[in-house]
Coordinates of C-alpha atoms in Angstrom, one line a residue:
Chain A
X1 CA 114.6 115.5 120.3
X2 CA 115.3 112.5 122.6
X3 CA 111.5 112.7 123.6
X4 CA 110.4 112.9 120.1
X5 CA 112.3 110.1 119.0
X6 CA 111.0 107.7 121.8
X7 CA 107.5 108.6 120.9
X8 CA 107.8 108.0 117.4
X9 CA 109.1 104.5 118.1
X10 CA 106.5 103.7 120.6
X11 CA 104.0 104.9 117.6
X12 CA 105.5 102.0 115.3
X13 CA 104.8 99.2 117.7
X14 CA 100.5 99.0 117.1
X15 CA 101.8 99.1 113.1
X16 CA 103.9 96.4 113.7
X17 CA 101.4 94.5 115.4
X18 CA 98.7 95.1 112.7
X19 CA 101.3 94.1 109.9
X20 CA 101.7 90.8 111.4
X21 CA 98.2 90.4 112.4
X22 CA 97.4 90.8 108.8
X23 CA 100.0 88.5 107.8
X24 CA 98.9 85.9 110.3
X25 CA 95.2 85.7 109.3
X26 CA 96.2 85.8 105.4
X27 CA 97.2 82.1 105.8
X28 CA 94.1 81.4 107.7
X29 CA 91.7 83.1 105.4
X30 CA 93.1 80.3 102.5
X31 CA 90.8 77.7 101.7
X32 CA 92.1 74.2 103.3
X33 CA 94.7 73.4 106.1
X34 CA 97.1 76.1 106.8
X35 CA 99.6 73.2 107.4
X36 CA 98.8 72.0 104.1
X37 CA 98.9 75.5 102.4
X38 CA 102.5 76.0 103.9
X39 CA 104.0 72.8 103.2
X40 CA 103.0 72.9 99.3
X41 CA 101.1 70.5 97.0
X42 CA 104.0 68.1 96.6
X43 CA 104.8 67.8 100.7
X44 CA 104.6 64.5 102.2
X45 CA 102.2 63.6 104.9
X46 CA 104.9 63.6 107.6
X47 CA 106.0 67.2 106.2
X48 CA 102.8 68.3 106.9
X49 CA 102.6 67.0 110.2
X50 CA 105.4 68.4 111.3
X51 CA 104.4 71.9 110.3
X52 CA 101.2 71.5 112.1
X53 CA 103.2 70.8 115.2
X54 CA 105.7 73.4 114.5
X55 CA 102.9 75.7 114.0
X56 CA 100.6 74.6 117.3
X57 CA 97.7 74.3 115.2
X58 CA 96.0 72.5 117.7
X59 CA 96.5 75.0 120.2
X60 CA 94.2 78.3 120.3
X61 CA 94.1 81.2 118.0
X62 CA 95.8 83.8 120.2
X63 CA 98.7 80.8 121.3
X64 CA 99.1 80.5 117.5
X65 CA 99.7 83.9 116.8
X66 CA 101.9 84.1 119.8
X67 CA 103.8 81.7 118.8
X68 CA 103.9 83.3 115.0
X69 CA 105.1 86.5 117.0
X70 CA 108.0 84.4 118.9
X71 CA 109.4 82.9 115.6
X72 CA 109.4 86.3 114.0
X73 CA 111.3 87.7 116.6
X74 CA 113.8 84.6 116.0
X75 CA 113.7 85.7 112.5
X76 CA 112.1 82.0 111.7
X77 CA 109.8 82.4 108.8
X78 CA 109.4 79.1 107.9
X79 CA 110.4 76.7 105.0
X80 CA 110.1 77.7 101.1
X81 CA 107.7 75.0 99.8
X82 CA 109.6 75.4 96.4
X83 CA 113.2 75.5 97.4
X84 CA 113.0 74.0 100.9
X85 CA 115.4 76.4 101.8
X86 CA 114.5 78.9 105.0
X87 CA 112.6 81.5 103.7
X88 CA 114.7 84.1 105.6
X89 CA 117.6 83.2 103.6
X90 CA 115.8 83.6 100.2
X91 CA 114.8 86.8 101.1
X92 CA 118.1 88.2 102.6
X93 CA 119.5 86.8 99.1
X94 CA 117.4 89.5 97.4
X95 CA 116.9 91.9 99.8
X96 CA 120.3 94.3 98.9
X97 CA 119.2 94.2 95.4
X98 CA 115.6 95.6 95.7
X99 CA 117.1 98.3 98.4
X100 CA 119.9 99.2 95.8
X101 CA 117.6 99.7 92.9
X102 CA 115.0 101.7 95.2
X103 CA 117.8 104.1 96.6
X104 CA 118.9 104.5 93.4
X105 CA 115.6 105.3 91.9
X106 CA 114.8 107.7 94.8
X107 CA 118.0 109.6 94.4
X108 CA 117.4 109.9 91.0
X109 CA 113.9 111.0 91.3
X110 CA 114.9 113.9 93.9
X111 CA 118.0 115.1 92.2
X112 CA 115.9 115.6 89.2
X113 CA 111.9 116.3 90.4
X114 CA 112.8 119.0 92.7
X115 CA 115.0 121.2 90.8
X116 CA 111.9 120.5 87.9
X117 CA 109.6 121.8 90.1
X118 CA 111.5 124.6 91.5
X119 CA 112.3 125.7 88.2
X120 CA 108.2 125.6 87.0
X121 CA 107.3 127.4 90.1
X122 CA 109.7 130.4 89.7
X123 CA 108.5 130.9 86.3
X124 CA 104.9 129.6 86.6
X125 CA 102.5 129.6 83.2
X126 CA 106.0 129.9 81.0
X127 CA 107.1 127.1 78.4
X128 CA 109.6 125.7 81.1
X129 CA 106.5 125.1 83.4
X130 CA 103.8 123.7 80.8
X131 CA 107.0 121.4 79.9
X132 CA 107.4 120.2 83.5
X133 CA 103.5 120.0 84.5
X134 CA 103.4 117.8 80.8
X135 CA 106.0 115.6 81.4
X136 CA 104.9 115.2 85.2
X137 CA 101.4 114.5 83.9
X138 CA 102.8 111.8 81.2
X139 CA 105.0 110.1 84.4
X140 CA 102.4 109.4 86.4
X141 CA 99.9 108.2 83.9
X142 CA 102.6 105.8 81.9
X143 CA 102.9 102.2 83.0
X144 CA 106.1 101.4 84.2
X145 CA 106.5 98.1 82.7
X146 CA 105.7 99.5 80.0
X147 CA 108.0 102.4 80.0
X148 CA 110.8 99.7 81.1
X149 CA 109.9 97.8 77.7
X150 CA 110.0 100.6 75.7
X151 CA 113.4 101.9 77.1
X152 CA 115.2 98.1 76.6
X153 CA 113.8 97.9 72.6
X154 CA 115.6 101.6 72.3
X155 CA 118.6 100.9 74.3
X156 CA 119.3 97.6 74.5
X157 CA 118.5 96.0 71.7
X158 CA 118.4 98.8 68.9
X159 CA 121.2 100.9 70.2
X160 CA 122.9 98.0 72.2
X161 CA 123.9 100.4 74.6
X162 CA 123.0 98.9 77.7
X163 CA 122.2 95.3 78.9
X164 CA 118.7 93.9 78.6
X165 CA 118.3 92.7 82.2
X166 CA 120.4 91.1 84.9
X167 CA 122.8 92.2 87.7
X168 CA 126.2 92.9 87.7
X169 CA 127.9 96.2 86.4
X170 CA 127.0 99.8 86.9
X171 CA 125.6 99.6 83.0
X172 CA 123.0 96.8 84.8
X173 CA 121.3 99.6 86.9
X174 CA 120.9 102.7 84.7
X175 CA 117.7 101.1 82.8
X176 CA 116.0 99.5 86.0
X177 CA 116.5 103.0 87.7
X178 CA 115.3 105.4 85.4
X179 CA 112.5 102.9 84.8
X180 CA 111.2 103.2 88.7
X181 CA 112.4 106.6 89.0
X182 CA 109.8 107.7 86.3
X183 CA 107.1 107.6 88.3
X184 CA 108.3 109.0 91.2
X185 CA 110.0 111.7 89.8
X186 CA 106.6 113.1 88.3
X187 CA 105.2 113.0 91.5
X188 CA 107.7 114.8 93.4
X189 CA 108.2 117.5 90.5
X190 CA 104.3 118.0 91.0
X191 CA 104.5 118.4 94.6
X192 CA 107.6 120.7 94.8
X193 CA 105.8 123.1 92.2
X194 CA 102.7 123.7 94.0
X195 CA 104.4 123.4 97.5
X196 CA 107.0 126.2 96.1
X197 CA 103.9 128.3 94.4
X198 CA 102.5 128.8 97.7
X199 CA 105.9 129.9 99.9
X200 CA 106.7 132.2 97.0
X201 CA 103.6 134.2 97.5
X202 CA 104.1 134.6 101.5
X203 CA 104.9 137.7 102.9
X204 CA 108.4 137.0 104.0
X205 CA 109.5 136.5 100.5
X206 CA 107.9 139.9 99.5
X207 CA 110.3 141.3 102.3
X208 CA 113.1 139.3 100.9
X209 CA 112.5 140.7 97.5
X210 CA 112.1 144.6 98.7
X211 CA 115.2 143.9 100.7
X212 CA 116.9 143.8 97.7
X213 CA 118.6 140.2 98.1
X214 CA 119.3 138.2 95.3
X215 CA 116.6 135.9 93.6
X216 CA 118.6 133.1 94.0
X217 CA 119.2 133.3 97.6
X218 CA 115.6 134.1 98.2
X219 CA 114.6 131.0 96.3
X220 CA 116.8 128.5 98.2
X221 CA 117.2 130.2 101.5
X222 CA 113.8 131.4 102.1
X223 CA 111.4 129.9 100.1
X224 CA 113.0 126.0 99.5
X225 CA 113.4 125.7 103.2
X226 CA 109.8 126.3 104.1
X227 CA 108.3 124.1 101.1
X228 CA 110.7 121.5 102.2
X229 CA 108.3 119.8 104.5
X230 CA 105.6 118.6 102.0
X231 CA 108.1 117.9 99.6
X232 CA 109.8 115.3 102.3
X233 CA 106.1 114.0 102.6
X234 CA 105.8 113.3 99.1
X235 CA 109.2 111.5 98.6
X236 CA 108.0 109.4 102.0
X237 CA 104.9 108.4 100.5
X238 CA 106.2 107.7 97.2
X239 CA 108.7 105.4 98.5
X240 CA 105.6 103.2 98.9
X241 CA 104.8 103.5 95.5
X242 CA 108.6 102.9 94.6
X243 CA 108.2 99.6 96.2
X244 CA 105.5 98.4 94.4
X245 CA 106.9 99.8 91.0
X246 CA 109.8 97.4 92.0
X247 CA 107.9 94.6 91.4
X248 CA 107.4 95.5 88.0
X249 CA 110.4 96.6 87.1
X250 CA 112.1 93.8 88.6
X251 CA 110.0 91.4 86.6
X252 CA 110.8 93.8 83.2
X253 CA 114.6 93.8 83.7
X254 CA 114.9 90.2 85.1
X255 CA 116.6 91.8 88.4
X256 CA 116.9 89.3 91.2
X257 CA 115.3 91.2 94.1
X258 CA 112.5 91.1 96.4
X259 CA 109.5 91.8 94.0
X260 CA 110.5 89.6 91.6
X261 CA 110.4 86.9 94.4
X262 CA 106.6 87.8 95.4
X263 CA 105.4 87.2 91.6
X264 CA 107.5 83.7 91.6
X265 CA 105.9 82.8 94.7
X266 CA 102.4 83.7 93.9
X267 CA 102.7 81.9 90.8
X268 CA 104.2 78.5 92.3
X269 CA 101.6 79.2 95.5
X270 CA 104.8 79.3 97.5
X271 CA 102.6 80.9 100.6
X272 CA 105.5 81.0 103.6
X273 CA 107.7 83.0 101.1
X274 CA 104.8 85.6 99.9
X275 CA 104.0 86.0 103.6
X276 CA 107.6 86.6 104.4
X277 CA 108.5 88.7 101.8
X278 CA 105.2 90.7 102.3
X279 CA 106.4 90.8 105.9
X280 CA 109.3 92.9 105.1
X281 CA 108.2 95.1 102.6
X282 CA 105.4 96.1 105.3
X283 CA 108.7 96.7 107.8
X284 CA 110.6 98.2 105.1
X285 CA 107.8 100.8 104.6
X286 CA 107.2 101.6 108.0
X287 CA 110.7 102.1 108.6
X288 CA 110.7 104.7 105.8
X289 CA 108.0 106.5 107.3
X290 CA 109.7 106.4 110.6
X291 CA 113.3 108.0 108.7
X292 CA 110.7 110.4 107.1
X293 CA 109.1 111.8 110.7
X294 CA 112.8 112.0 111.7
X295 CA 113.6 114.3 108.8
X296 CA 111.0 116.4 109.5
X297 CA 112.0 116.8 112.8
X298 CA 115.3 117.7 112.0
X299 CA 114.1 120.2 109.0
X300 CA 111.4 121.8 111.3
X301 CA 112.3 122.2 114.8
X302 CA 108.4 123.3 115.7
X303 CA 107.6 119.8 115.1
X304 CA 109.7 118.3 117.7
X305 CA 108.5 120.6 120.5
X306 CA 104.5 119.7 119.6
Chain B
X1 CA 96.5 128.1 108.9
X2 CA 93.6 125.8 109.9
X3 CA 91.5 128.4 110.9
X4 CA 91.6 130.4 108.0
X5 CA 90.5 127.0 106.2
X6 CA 87.6 126.5 108.2
X7 CA 86.7 130.1 107.8
X8 CA 87.0 130.2 104.1
X9 CA 85.0 126.8 104.2
X10 CA 82.2 128.5 106.5
X11 CA 81.7 131.6 104.2
X12 CA 81.2 129.2 101.2
X13 CA 78.7 126.8 102.2
X14 CA 76.7 128.6 104.8
X15 CA 73.6 127.8 103.4
X16 CA 72.1 125.2 100.6
X17 CA 71.9 128.1 98.2
X18 CA 75.4 128.8 98.4
X19 CA 76.4 125.2 97.6
X20 CA 74.4 125.2 94.7
X21 CA 76.3 128.7 93.2
X22 CA 79.7 127.1 94.4
X23 CA 79.2 124.1 92.3
X24 CA 77.7 126.2 89.4
X25 CA 80.8 128.1 89.7
X26 CA 82.9 125.1 89.9
X27 CA 81.5 123.8 86.4
X28 CA 82.2 126.8 84.8
X29 CA 85.7 126.7 86.3
X30 CA 85.9 123.0 84.6
X31 CA 84.5 124.2 81.4
X32 CA 87.4 126.8 81.0
X33 CA 90.2 124.2 82.0
X34 CA 91.9 123.3 78.6
X35 CA 93.4 120.1 80.2
X36 CA 90.6 118.9 81.6
X37 CA 88.7 119.2 78.2
X38 CA 91.5 117.2 76.2
X39 CA 90.8 114.7 79.3
X40 CA 87.2 114.5 78.8
X41 CA 87.2 114.0 75.2
X42 CA 89.6 111.1 75.7
X43 CA 87.6 109.5 78.4
X44 CA 84.6 109.9 75.9
X45 CA 86.9 108.1 73.2
X46 CA 87.9 105.5 75.4
X47 CA 84.1 105.1 76.7
X48 CA 82.8 104.6 73.2
X49 CA 85.6 102.2 72.7
X50 CA 84.5 100.0 75.5
X51 CA 80.8 100.3 74.5
X52 CA 81.0 100.2 70.9
X53 CA 83.7 97.2 70.4
X54 CA 81.5 95.2 68.9
X55 CA 80.6 97.4 66.3
X56 CA 84.2 99.0 65.9
X57 CA 85.9 95.6 65.5
X58 CA 84.1 92.8 63.7
X59 CA 84.9 89.1 64.6
X60 CA 86.5 87.5 67.9
X61 CA 89.4 89.3 69.3
X62 CA 90.4 86.1 70.6
X63 CA 90.3 83.7 67.3
X64 CA 94.0 83.0 66.6
X65 CA 95.0 83.2 62.7
X66 CA 98.4 81.2 63.0
X67 CA 99.3 82.1 59.4
X68 CA 99.3 85.8 60.1
X69 CA 101.3 85.7 63.3
X70 CA 103.4 88.5 64.5
X71 CA 102.3 90.3 61.6
X72 CA 103.4 94.3 61.6
X73 CA 100.8 96.8 60.9
X74 CA 99.3 96.3 57.6
X75 CA 95.9 97.2 55.8
X76 CA 94.3 94.2 57.0
X77 CA 95.6 94.7 60.6
X78 CA 95.9 97.8 61.3
X79 CA 98.1 97.4 64.6
X80 CA 99.4 94.2 63.1
X81 CA 98.9 91.0 65.1
X82 CA 100.1 89.0 68.2
X83 CA 101.9 86.0 68.2
X84 CA 98.6 83.7 67.7
X85 CA 98.0 85.9 64.8
X86 CA 95.1 87.9 66.6
X87 CA 94.3 91.5 65.7
X88 CA 95.9 93.9 67.9
X89 CA 93.4 96.7 67.6
X90 CA 90.7 94.2 68.2
X91 CA 92.1 93.1 71.6
X92 CA 93.0 96.8 72.7
X93 CA 89.1 97.8 71.7
X94 CA 87.9 94.6 73.9
X95 CA 90.2 95.3 76.4
X96 CA 89.0 99.0 77.3
X97 CA 86.1 96.9 78.1
X98 CA 88.0 94.9 80.3
X99 CA 90.0 97.9 81.9
X100 CA 86.7 100.1 82.3
X101 CA 84.9 97.5 84.2
X102 CA 87.8 96.9 86.0
X103 CA 88.0 100.8 86.9
X104 CA 84.5 101.1 87.7
X105 CA 84.3 98.2 89.6
X106 CA 87.2 98.5 91.6
X107 CA 86.1 102.5 92.7
X108 CA 82.8 100.8 93.1
X109 CA 84.7 98.9 96.1
X110 CA 86.0 101.4 97.3
X111 CA 83.5 104.0 97.6
X112 CA 81.0 101.4 98.9
X113 CA 82.7 100.3 101.9
X114 CA 85.5 103.2 102.1
X115 CA 82.5 106.1 102.4
X116 CA 80.1 104.8 105.0
X117 CA 82.9 103.7 107.1
X118 CA 84.8 107.2 106.9
X119 CA 81.7 109.1 107.7
X120 CA 80.7 106.5 110.4
X121 CA 84.5 107.4 111.9
X122 CA 84.5 111.2 111.3
X123 CA 80.9 111.6 112.7
X124 CA 80.9 109.8 115.7
X125 CA 84.5 109.7 116.9
X126 CA 85.6 108.2 120.2
X127 CA 85.8 104.4 120.3
X128 CA 84.3 103.7 116.6
X129 CA 86.8 106.2 115.3
X130 CA 90.2 104.6 117.3
X131 CA 88.8 101.1 116.2
X132 CA 88.3 102.0 112.5
X133 CA 91.6 104.0 112.3
X134 CA 93.5 101.5 113.7
X135 CA 92.0 98.9 110.7
X136 CA 92.9 101.5 108.2
X137 CA 96.7 102.3 109.5
X138 CA 96.9 98.4 109.4
X139 CA 96.1 98.3 105.8
X140 CA 98.1 101.3 104.9
X141 CA 101.1 99.9 106.1
X142 CA 101.5 98.2 102.9
X143 CA 102.0 100.0 99.9
X144 CA 98.7 100.0 97.8
X145 CA 99.9 97.6 94.8
X146 CA 101.5 95.3 97.4
X147 CA 98.7 94.9 99.4
X148 CA 96.7 94.0 96.3
X149 CA 99.3 91.4 95.4
X150 CA 99.1 89.8 98.7
X151 CA 95.2 89.8 98.2
X152 CA 95.6 88.0 94.8
X153 CA 98.1 85.7 96.5
X154 CA 95.0 84.6 99.0
X155 CA 91.8 84.9 96.5
X156 CA 93.4 83.8 93.2
X157 CA 93.8 85.2 90.0
X158 CA 91.1 86.2 87.4
X159 CA 88.8 89.4 86.8
X160 CA 86.2 89.3 89.9
X161 CA 89.1 88.6 92.0
X162 CA 91.6 91.9 90.4
X163 CA 88.6 94.0 91.3
X164 CA 88.1 92.5 94.8
X165 CA 91.7 92.5 95.5
X166 CA 92.7 96.4 94.2
X167 CA 89.3 97.5 95.6
X168 CA 90.1 96.3 98.9
X169 CA 93.5 98.0 98.5
X170 CA 91.3 101.4 97.9
X171 CA 89.1 101.4 100.8
X172 CA 91.3 103.0 103.2
X173 CA 92.3 105.8 101.1
X174 CA 88.8 106.6 101.0
X175 CA 88.0 106.4 104.5
X176 CA 91.1 108.8 105.6
X177 CA 89.6 111.0 103.0
X178 CA 86.1 111.1 103.9
X179 CA 87.0 111.2 107.8
X180 CA 89.4 114.1 107.3
X181 CA 86.5 116.0 105.4
X182 CA 83.8 115.0 108.1
X183 CA 86.3 116.2 110.9
X184 CA 86.2 119.7 109.4
X185 CA 82.5 119.8 108.7
X186 CA 81.1 118.3 111.6
X187 CA 81.9 121.5 113.3
X188 CA 80.4 123.9 111.2
X189 CA 77.0 125.9 112.5
X190 CA 74.7 124.3 110.3
X191 CA 75.7 120.7 111.7
X192 CA 75.6 122.1 115.0
X193 CA 72.1 123.8 114.3
X194 CA 70.8 120.4 113.2
X195 CA 71.8 118.4 115.9
X196 CA 70.2 121.1 118.4
X197 CA 67.3 120.8 116.7
X198 CA 67.1 117.1 117.4
X199 CA 67.8 115.8 113.7
X200 CA 69.0 112.1 113.6
X201 CA 72.5 111.5 113.0
X202 CA 71.7 109.4 109.6
X203 CA 69.9 112.3 108.8
X204 CA 72.5 114.9 109.6
X205 CA 75.3 112.5 107.8
X206 CA 73.4 112.2 104.4
X207 CA 71.4 115.2 103.9
X208 CA 74.3 118.0 105.8
X209 CA 77.7 116.4 105.9
X210 CA 77.9 114.0 102.7
X211 CA 77.0 116.8 100.1
X212 CA 80.0 119.4 101.5
X213 CA 82.2 116.1 101.5
X214 CA 81.4 115.2 97.9
X215 CA 84.1 117.3 95.9
X216 CA 87.1 115.4 97.1
X217 CA 85.2 112.2 96.8
X218 CA 84.6 112.8 93.1
X219 CA 88.3 114.3 92.5
X220 CA 89.4 110.8 94.4
X221 CA 87.3 108.6 92.2
X222 CA 88.6 110.1 88.8
X223 CA 92.4 109.5 90.2
X224 CA 91.1 106.5 91.2
X225 CA 90.1 105.1 88.3
X226 CA 93.4 105.8 86.7
X227 CA 95.1 104.1 89.7
X228 CA 92.8 100.8 89.0
X229 CA 93.7 100.8 85.5
X230 CA 97.4 100.7 86.3
X231 CA 97.4 98.2 89.1
X232 CA 94.8 95.8 87.0
X233 CA 97.5 96.3 84.1
X234 CA 100.5 95.6 86.2
X235 CA 98.9 92.6 87.7
X236 CA 97.8 91.2 84.3
X237 CA 101.3 92.0 83.1
X238 CA 102.9 89.8 86.4
X239 CA 100.4 86.9 84.6
X240 CA 98.5 87.2 88.2
X241 CA 95.5 89.4 87.1
X242 CA 92.8 88.5 84.4
X243 CA 93.7 85.6 82.5
X244 CA 94.4 85.0 78.7
X245 CA 92.2 84.4 76.2
X246 CA 90.3 87.4 77.8
X247 CA 91.9 90.4 75.9
X248 CA 93.5 92.6 78.8
X249 CA 96.1 95.4 77.9
X250 CA 98.5 94.2 81.0
X251 CA 98.3 90.5 80.0
X252 CA 99.0 91.4 76.5
X253 CA 102.2 93.0 77.4
X254 CA 103.2 90.4 79.5
X255 CA 102.9 88.0 76.6
X256 CA 104.5 90.3 74.2
X257 CA 107.8 90.4 76.0
X258 CA 108.7 86.9 74.4
X259 CA 108.6 88.7 71.2
X260 CA 109.4 92.0 71.5
X261 CA 113.1 91.4 70.4
X262 CA 112.2 91.5 66.3
X263 CA 108.3 92.7 66.9
X264 CA 108.3 95.7 68.9
X265 CA 104.6 96.7 67.8
X266 CA 103.4 93.8 69.9
X267 CA 104.7 95.7 73.0
X268 CA 104.2 99.2 71.7
X269 CA 100.3 99.6 71.2
X270 CA 99.0 97.9 74.4
X271 CA 100.9 100.4 76.6
X272 CA 99.5 103.5 74.6
X273 CA 96.0 102.2 75.3
X274 CA 96.9 102.0 79.1
X275 CA 98.8 105.3 78.8
X276 CA 96.1 107.2 77.2
X277 CA 93.3 105.7 79.4
X278 CA 94.9 106.7 82.6
X279 CA 95.8 110.3 81.3
X280 CA 92.3 110.9 80.4
X281 CA 91.1 110.1 84.2
X282 CA 94.3 112.1 85.4
X283 CA 93.6 115.2 83.2
X284 CA 90.1 115.1 84.5
X285 CA 91.2 114.3 88.2
X286 CA 93.2 117.7 88.0
X287 CA 90.7 119.9 86.2
X288 CA 87.7 118.6 88.8
X289 CA 89.9 119.5 91.8
X290 CA 90.9 122.9 90.2
X291 CA 87.5 123.5 89.9
X292 CA 85.5 121.9 92.7
X293 CA 88.3 121.4 95.3
X294 CA 91.0 124.1 95.2
X295 CA 92.6 124.0 98.6
X296 CA 93.7 120.3 98.5
X297 CA 97.1 118.9 97.1
X298 CA 97.6 116.0 94.7

């Protein structure tokens, strides 16, 4: 297990380098002087000059990249052109909100999506199966921001049961969580269904049935356990979609998270913040993929020994 | 598991004649698929709206009529008007042109770069493959929508940049897909035979490999168009996609947010349009996959 863990951790390094390389060149692809771009339109010539020396823009590119990495390691992402606060501080203030929202959404998606997929697979071509299939197709076709707006119109404005936006109590969490989970729950249900269908036709399930085992036991102990790997893969992959969806959901519900920060920064051309928050999203996604791999190894011992 | 897959594939496509019969089997299967049929009909309506917008809606969809602003659905304005008194029906009809243009453009960018690079990566393998795959890893380290966001931040807003940004975010998906398929097809007997008889690489790739990896590409193209519409509408909604006064479904929803309190119709109809357009591509994509590429999932 430790070997596997080490191997997996080592494999992350090139990905991390890739992410930083992409972001490093992102700023340099913009027309104009990177120092001016980072400082913002309103900056004084002294500020621009300070950033220029700080970034070492008169040095060769590989030294610039090395110093960029060095600053990253020290969590120095520069200053926001809009607020003049350190970028890392802006990100820290919002990251917990995004993580909270994403975790609630992925939990809800699993809690509803996996059972829905199992029920659909156990009774294929029944009305339950059609219901799950159609509902999940609707789920993946619906724009999350529109669903959010519709939920807001019904539950906040018409019925006045839940707050329309902002943050604070658990009540504020409900609508954004449902909105964000809708898309992912559909994917998870679809994947669970097809994975379970495949496993349920295997010989060992037939054997278990012919031994006279209870159907519930067969489904949970024999089938689900073996169908889990593709399901976990999809949950991990969907986390990426979830982060993308978080940008939209946070905008709809005025949720002060990282997604909202990116959009505001793009609108204000605050490139230091854009660079920093996209970096954090990339890291978060890489981390989730790592956790997914570790869960694989935990669920399926065969993977550990490969 | 893999062995079995390769074997069944072998039987399916030993000769050119077999490919034809398996594709005609696929068409027959597709025609029987009711969900795909519904998707196809929706798609047809969508395309008719896009091409026929000037016939279906007389007048300028961006012309304001301030006296009638935020009017609910009525005889003159079937779906009501927005904050500037513009017909929502007209804007949705013209918006279908914009979104179809984006969908075709985005998938075009993805196919144009993704397919050749995927073919090369899978066919030649070795160092070429390694470099291309590390580059793909780098792009895939960001969730698709966020990559598109980052690219918009660099390129700027507008229709053309929306297409380019979302298109680039789709390229790695096509590279991976095509490469994966090429890796199995490359080992087939007929490819080996072609190589042994001295056929040029380019000829092998275009005549022997490409036709055999087409099915998953077609499926991904249909599903990708749906995703492109969703992404573009998302960017429009955030105010960093297609800019007003161009009628675009996402930006219509974005500006509707301020008025939805008393006038829910302004936010309802553009969303239904996006939903139906994406649904049609998803239904069709599912049907195409069941018919032509039944072994793959999602």
